[in-house]
XYZ file of C-alpha atoms in Angstrom:
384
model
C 0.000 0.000 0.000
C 1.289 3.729 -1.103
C 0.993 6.284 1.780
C 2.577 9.333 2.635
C 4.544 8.013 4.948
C 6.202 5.918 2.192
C 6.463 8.261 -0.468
C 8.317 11.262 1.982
C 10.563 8.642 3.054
C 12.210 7.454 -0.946
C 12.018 11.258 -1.512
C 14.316 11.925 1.114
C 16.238 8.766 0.231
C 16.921 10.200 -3.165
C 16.825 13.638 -3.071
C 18.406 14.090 0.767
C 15.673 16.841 1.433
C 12.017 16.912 2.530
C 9.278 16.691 -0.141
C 6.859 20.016 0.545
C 4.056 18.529 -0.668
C 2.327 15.068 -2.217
C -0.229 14.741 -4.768
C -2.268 11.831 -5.648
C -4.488 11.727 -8.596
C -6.699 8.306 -9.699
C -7.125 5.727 -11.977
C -10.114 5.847 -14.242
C -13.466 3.187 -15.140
C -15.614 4.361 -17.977
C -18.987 3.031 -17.399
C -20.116 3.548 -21.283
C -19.681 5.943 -23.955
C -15.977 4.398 -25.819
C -14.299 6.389 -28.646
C -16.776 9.369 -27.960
C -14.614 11.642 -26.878
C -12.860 13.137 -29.208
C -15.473 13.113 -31.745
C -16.979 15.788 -29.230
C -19.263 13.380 -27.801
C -20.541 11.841 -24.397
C -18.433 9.947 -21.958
C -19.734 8.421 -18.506
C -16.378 7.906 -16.326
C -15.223 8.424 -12.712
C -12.079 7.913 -10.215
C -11.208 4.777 -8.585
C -9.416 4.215 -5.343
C -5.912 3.474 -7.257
C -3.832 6.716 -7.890
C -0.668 7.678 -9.144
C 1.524 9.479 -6.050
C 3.784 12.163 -7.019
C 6.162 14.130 -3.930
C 7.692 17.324 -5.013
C 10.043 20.023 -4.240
C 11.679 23.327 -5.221
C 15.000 22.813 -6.473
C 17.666 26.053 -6.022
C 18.541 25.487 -9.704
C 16.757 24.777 -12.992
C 17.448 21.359 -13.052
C 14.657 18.975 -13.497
C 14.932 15.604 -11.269
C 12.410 13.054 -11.541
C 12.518 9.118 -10.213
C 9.878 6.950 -11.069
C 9.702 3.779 -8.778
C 7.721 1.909 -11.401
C 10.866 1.556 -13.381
C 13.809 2.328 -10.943
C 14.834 5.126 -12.902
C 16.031 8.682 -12.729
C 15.984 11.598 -15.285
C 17.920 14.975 -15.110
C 17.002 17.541 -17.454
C 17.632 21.181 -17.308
C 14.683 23.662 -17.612
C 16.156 25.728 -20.482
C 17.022 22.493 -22.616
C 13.225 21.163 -21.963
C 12.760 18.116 -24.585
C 10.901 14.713 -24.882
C 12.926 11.869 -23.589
C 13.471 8.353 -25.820
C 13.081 6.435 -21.872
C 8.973 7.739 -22.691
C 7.914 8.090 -18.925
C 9.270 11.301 -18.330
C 7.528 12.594 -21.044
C 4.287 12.830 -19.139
C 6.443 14.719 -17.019
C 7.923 17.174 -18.732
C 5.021 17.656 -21.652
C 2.889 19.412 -18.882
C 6.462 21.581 -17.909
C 6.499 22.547 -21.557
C 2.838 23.063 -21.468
C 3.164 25.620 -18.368
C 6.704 27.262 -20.599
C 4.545 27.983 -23.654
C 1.823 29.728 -21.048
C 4.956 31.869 -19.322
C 4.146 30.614 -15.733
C 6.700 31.046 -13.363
C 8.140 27.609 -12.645
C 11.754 27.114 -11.626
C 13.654 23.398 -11.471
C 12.103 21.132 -8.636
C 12.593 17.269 -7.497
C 9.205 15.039 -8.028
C 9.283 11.517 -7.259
C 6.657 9.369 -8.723
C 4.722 5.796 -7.514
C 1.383 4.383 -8.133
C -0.461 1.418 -7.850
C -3.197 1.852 -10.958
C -2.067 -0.925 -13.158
C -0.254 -0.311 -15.935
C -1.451 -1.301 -19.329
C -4.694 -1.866 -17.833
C -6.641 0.729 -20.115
C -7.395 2.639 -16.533
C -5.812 5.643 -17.603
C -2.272 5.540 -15.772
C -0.763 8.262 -17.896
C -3.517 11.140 -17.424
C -3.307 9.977 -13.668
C 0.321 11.015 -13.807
C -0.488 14.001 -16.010
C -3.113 15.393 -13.715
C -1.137 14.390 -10.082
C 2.097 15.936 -11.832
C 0.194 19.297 -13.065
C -1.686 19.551 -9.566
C 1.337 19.328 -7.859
C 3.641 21.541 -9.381
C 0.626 24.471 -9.585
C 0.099 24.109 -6.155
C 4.432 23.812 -5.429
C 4.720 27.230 -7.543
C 1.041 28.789 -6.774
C 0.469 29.176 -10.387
C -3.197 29.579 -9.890
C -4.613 27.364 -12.926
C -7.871 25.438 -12.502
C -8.856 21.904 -12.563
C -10.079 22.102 -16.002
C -7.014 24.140 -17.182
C -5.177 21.175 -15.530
C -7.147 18.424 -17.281
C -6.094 20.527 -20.633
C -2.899 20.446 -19.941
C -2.360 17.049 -19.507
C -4.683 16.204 -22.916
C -2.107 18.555 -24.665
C 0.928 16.991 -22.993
C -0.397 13.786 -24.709
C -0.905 15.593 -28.087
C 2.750 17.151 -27.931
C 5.157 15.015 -26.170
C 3.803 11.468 -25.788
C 2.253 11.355 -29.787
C -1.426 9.888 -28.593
C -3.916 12.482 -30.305
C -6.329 11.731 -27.420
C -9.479 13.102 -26.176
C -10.018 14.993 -22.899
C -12.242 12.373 -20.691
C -9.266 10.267 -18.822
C -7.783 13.671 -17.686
C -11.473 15.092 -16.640
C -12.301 11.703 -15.167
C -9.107 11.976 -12.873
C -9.368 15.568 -11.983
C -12.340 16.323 -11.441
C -14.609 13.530 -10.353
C -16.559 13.171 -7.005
C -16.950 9.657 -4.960
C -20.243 8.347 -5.304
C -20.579 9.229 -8.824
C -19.913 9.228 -12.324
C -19.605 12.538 -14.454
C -21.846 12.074 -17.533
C -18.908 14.668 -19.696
C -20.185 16.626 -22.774
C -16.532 16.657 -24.396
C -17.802 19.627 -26.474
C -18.907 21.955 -24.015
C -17.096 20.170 -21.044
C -20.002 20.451 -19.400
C -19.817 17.801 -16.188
C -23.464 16.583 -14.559
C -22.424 14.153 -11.691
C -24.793 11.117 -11.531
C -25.239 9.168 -8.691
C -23.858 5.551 -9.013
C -26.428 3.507 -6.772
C -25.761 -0.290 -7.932
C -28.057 -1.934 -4.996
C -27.679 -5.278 -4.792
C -24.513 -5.410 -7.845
C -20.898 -4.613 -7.978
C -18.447 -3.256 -10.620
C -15.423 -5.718 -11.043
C -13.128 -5.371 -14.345
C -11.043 -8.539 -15.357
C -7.600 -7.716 -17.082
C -7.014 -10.097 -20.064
C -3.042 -8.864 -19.295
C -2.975 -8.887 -22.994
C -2.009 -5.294 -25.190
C -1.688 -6.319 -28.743
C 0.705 -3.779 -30.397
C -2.420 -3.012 -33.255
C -3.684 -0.688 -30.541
C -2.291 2.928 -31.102
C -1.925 3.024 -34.997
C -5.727 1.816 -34.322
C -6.637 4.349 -32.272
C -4.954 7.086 -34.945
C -6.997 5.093 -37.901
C -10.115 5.438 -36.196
C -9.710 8.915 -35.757
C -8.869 9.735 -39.402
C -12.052 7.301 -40.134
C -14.359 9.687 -37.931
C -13.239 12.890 -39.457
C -13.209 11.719 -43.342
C -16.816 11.278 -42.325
C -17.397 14.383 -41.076
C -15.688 16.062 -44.397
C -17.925 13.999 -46.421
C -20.703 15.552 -44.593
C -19.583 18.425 -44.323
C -19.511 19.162 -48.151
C -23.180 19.099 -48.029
C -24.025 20.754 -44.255
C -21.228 23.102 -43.759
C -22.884 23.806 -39.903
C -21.302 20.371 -39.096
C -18.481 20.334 -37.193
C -17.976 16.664 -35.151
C -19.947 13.797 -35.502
C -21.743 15.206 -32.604
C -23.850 17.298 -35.040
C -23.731 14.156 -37.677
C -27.427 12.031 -37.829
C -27.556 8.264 -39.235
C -29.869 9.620 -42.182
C -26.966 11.941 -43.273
C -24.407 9.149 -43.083
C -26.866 6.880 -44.832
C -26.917 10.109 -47.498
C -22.975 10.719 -47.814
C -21.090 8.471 -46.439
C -22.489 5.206 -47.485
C -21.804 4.692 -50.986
C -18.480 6.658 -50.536
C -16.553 4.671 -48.089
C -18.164 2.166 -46.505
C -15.319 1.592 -43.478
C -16.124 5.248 -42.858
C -19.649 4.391 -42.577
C -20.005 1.973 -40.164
C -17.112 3.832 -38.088
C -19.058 6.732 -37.897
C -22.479 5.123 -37.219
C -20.971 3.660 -34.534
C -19.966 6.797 -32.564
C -23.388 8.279 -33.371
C -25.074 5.455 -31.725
C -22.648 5.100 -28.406
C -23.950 8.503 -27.742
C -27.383 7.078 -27.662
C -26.266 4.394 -25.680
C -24.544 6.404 -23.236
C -28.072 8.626 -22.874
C -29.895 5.442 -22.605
C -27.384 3.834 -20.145
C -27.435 7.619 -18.010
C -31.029 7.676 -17.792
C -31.308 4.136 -16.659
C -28.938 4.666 -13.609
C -30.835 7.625 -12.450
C -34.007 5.472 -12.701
C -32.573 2.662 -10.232
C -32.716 0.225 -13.340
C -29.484 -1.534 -13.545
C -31.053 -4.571 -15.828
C -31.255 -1.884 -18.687
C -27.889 -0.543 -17.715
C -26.318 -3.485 -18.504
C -28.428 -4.303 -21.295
C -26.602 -1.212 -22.632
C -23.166 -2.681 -21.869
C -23.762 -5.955 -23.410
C -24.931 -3.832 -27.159
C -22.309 -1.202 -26.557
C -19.745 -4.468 -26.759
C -21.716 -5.847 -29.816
C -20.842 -2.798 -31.821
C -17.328 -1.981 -30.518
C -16.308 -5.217 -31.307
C -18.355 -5.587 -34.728
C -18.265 -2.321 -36.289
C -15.343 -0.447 -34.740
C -13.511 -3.631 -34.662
C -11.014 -2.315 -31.575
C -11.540 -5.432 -29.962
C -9.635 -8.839 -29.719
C -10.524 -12.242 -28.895
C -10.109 -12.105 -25.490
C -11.816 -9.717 -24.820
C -14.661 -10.746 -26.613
C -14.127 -14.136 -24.969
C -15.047 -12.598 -21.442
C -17.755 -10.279 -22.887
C -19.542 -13.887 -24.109
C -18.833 -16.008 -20.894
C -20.167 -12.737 -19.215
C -23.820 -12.759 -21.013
C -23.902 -16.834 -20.311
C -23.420 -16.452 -16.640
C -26.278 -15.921 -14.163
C -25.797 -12.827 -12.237
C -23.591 -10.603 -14.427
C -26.465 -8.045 -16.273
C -23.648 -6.260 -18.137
C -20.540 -6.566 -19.590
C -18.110 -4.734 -21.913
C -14.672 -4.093 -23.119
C -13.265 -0.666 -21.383
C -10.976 1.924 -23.348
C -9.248 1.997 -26.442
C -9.250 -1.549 -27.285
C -6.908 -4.667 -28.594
C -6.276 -5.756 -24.654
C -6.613 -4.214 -21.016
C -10.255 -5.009 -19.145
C -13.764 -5.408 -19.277
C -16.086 -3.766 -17.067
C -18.801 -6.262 -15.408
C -21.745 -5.318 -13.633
C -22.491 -8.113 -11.516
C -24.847 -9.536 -8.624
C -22.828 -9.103 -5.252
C -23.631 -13.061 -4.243
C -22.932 -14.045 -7.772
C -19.256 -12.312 -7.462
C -17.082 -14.876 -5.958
C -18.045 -17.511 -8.035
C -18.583 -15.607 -11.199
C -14.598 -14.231 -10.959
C -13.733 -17.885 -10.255
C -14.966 -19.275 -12.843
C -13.975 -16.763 -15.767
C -10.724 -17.299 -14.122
C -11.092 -21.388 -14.497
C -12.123 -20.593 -18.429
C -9.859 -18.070 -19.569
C -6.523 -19.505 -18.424
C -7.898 -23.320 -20.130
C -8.604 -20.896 -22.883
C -5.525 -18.406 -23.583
C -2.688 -20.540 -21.259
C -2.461 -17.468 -19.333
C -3.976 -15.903 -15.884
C -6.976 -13.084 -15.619
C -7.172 -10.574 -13.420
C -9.516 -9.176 -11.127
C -9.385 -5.638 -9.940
C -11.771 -5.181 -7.432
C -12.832 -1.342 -7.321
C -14.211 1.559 -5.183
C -14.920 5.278 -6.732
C -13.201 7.942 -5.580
C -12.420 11.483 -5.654
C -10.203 13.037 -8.428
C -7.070 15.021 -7.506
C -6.257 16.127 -4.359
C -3.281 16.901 -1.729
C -2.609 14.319 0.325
């Protein structure tokens, strides 16, 4: 377990000086709404109770000194020479330093030491985690007076500039800014946040990490993009008001798109219909029915897998032993796709035994273990 305690003792260990402050910021769950995001969409995430840790410190020079425990590994860097590294972690690092340099904020060189315990690789949003705990801490270390959306921004264009993922802004908002208890149904056009209570009742949220990434997914995740916005161009000829496929119906797909490209099509009918799943998904929650939530799950997985095709066979593997087993009302892959965890709404007496068994199955299955990450929601950022 990460504490405090911990974390101020390795910072003295390897800096010889006290850290003057620690910042934690969470892991991330998306509940529904995948791919949305940065086609200015909906998105229905919130925090979990794993976190990346970050300790800082002034420094009297303009050196940059980081340590990440995850990898045993230091970086030095001076403040005037700021530029990605080839080792990639410190990048998340010192993307939101160049982020705060192209703003002018005041920001000297400082120590940070970094830990977590949000598995890696686990499509729960590690790298905005760091993002956000590393931008929170340093604007609090040098009282630069930015927001928590300005933070999540920062840490979406720290992504864009030094880590080359051309993501959308939901992990950082999810890890900033959510509140325990809840999920934030996002607008990702107008960042608009409603916070939803998340009363399951008698079920449970447990996700189940294949522990596979296949190496399709990022040059994926870039195709999918260009997909969604050739679509948009191709309406766009025709309804020069639209923008996103936000503003995009089916009927003006079926219109455009169709004969044109039909990849495009079905890529883009996709993300026009996950926002009506989400909406569906949202209003069922606030209604106490968590059948039809998970009935929303189980299509949203349907699609992702069929039409977007960001899915892989073990993932769909656990998505079909999911809709076979009593007790689980909804299951889907979570995040970008091609590995990492599905999300599984499931009966709190049917829990034990349902993880057991999926466990039995996949390893006589794949040869190798699953995963269980058992989950509570949490807050977003904060000092700890």
């Amino acid at each position: 377990m990460i504490t405090k305690q911990k974390i101020d003792s390795r910072f003295q260990e390897l800096f010889n000086e006290q850290a003057a402050l620690v910042a934690k910021s969470p892991g991330r769950i998306n509940l529904i709404g995948e791919h949305t995001d940065y086609n200015e969409g909906f998105v229905l995430p919130t925090a979990i109770d794993k976190a990346i840790y970050v300790g800082v410190s002034k420094r009297n020079d303009n050196r940059i000194s980081l340590f990440a425990e995850d990898f045993n590994e230091a970086h030095e860097i001076s403040i005037d020479e700021l530029a990605p590294s080839e080792k990639g972690w410190p990048n998340y690092i010192l993307g939101v330093v160049n982020q705060f340099a192209i703003r002018d904020l005041p920001i000297s060189g400082f120590s940070l030491y970094l830990d977590g315990d949000v598995p890696l690789g686990a499509g729960l949003s590690s790298s905005a985690a760091v993002e956000c705990a590393v931008g929170f801490a340093l604007n609090e270390l040098f009282e630069l007076g930015l927001n928590r959306v300005e933070l999540a921004k920062i840490g979406q264009l720290t992504e864009h500039t030094y880590v080359g993922v051309n993501c959308g802004i939901m992990d950082q908002f999810a890890s900033i800014m959510s509140k325990s208890g809840h999920v934030l149904k996002l607008d990702c056009r107008s960042l608009e946040v409603e916070y939803v209570p998340l009363e399951l009742g008698e079920h449970e949220i447990v996700l189940l990490n294949t522990n596979v990434k296949h190496s399709l997914a990022d040059s994926a995740y870039n195709k999918r993009r260009a997909s969604c916005e050739k679509g948009v161009a191709l309406v766009k000829e025709k309804y020069p008001e639209v923008n996103s496929l936000r503003d995009v119906s089916v009927a003006q797909l079926d219109e455009l798109v169709a004969k044109v490209d039909a990849d495009v099509y079905t890529k883009c009918k996709f993300v026009i219909e996950e926002n009506e799943r989400l909406i569906k998904a949202c209003d069922a929650l606030k209604n106490g029915n968590i059948d039809e939530l998970g009935k929303q799950l189980f299509a949203a997985h349907a699609a992702i897998s069929s039409e977007y095709e960001v899915s892989c066979k073990e993932l769909d593997f656990l998505v079909d032993f999911a809709k076979n087993f009593d007790g689980v009302v909804g299951a889907r892959m979570m995040g970008g796709g091609f590995g990492g965890c599905t999300i599984n709404i499931v009966k709190k007496t049917a829990l034990e035994e349902y993880v057991k068994s999926i466990a039995i199955a996949y390893k006589n299955k794949f040869g190798f273990e699953l995963t269980p990450i058992f989950i509570q929601v949490g807050n977003g950022t904060e000092l700890i």
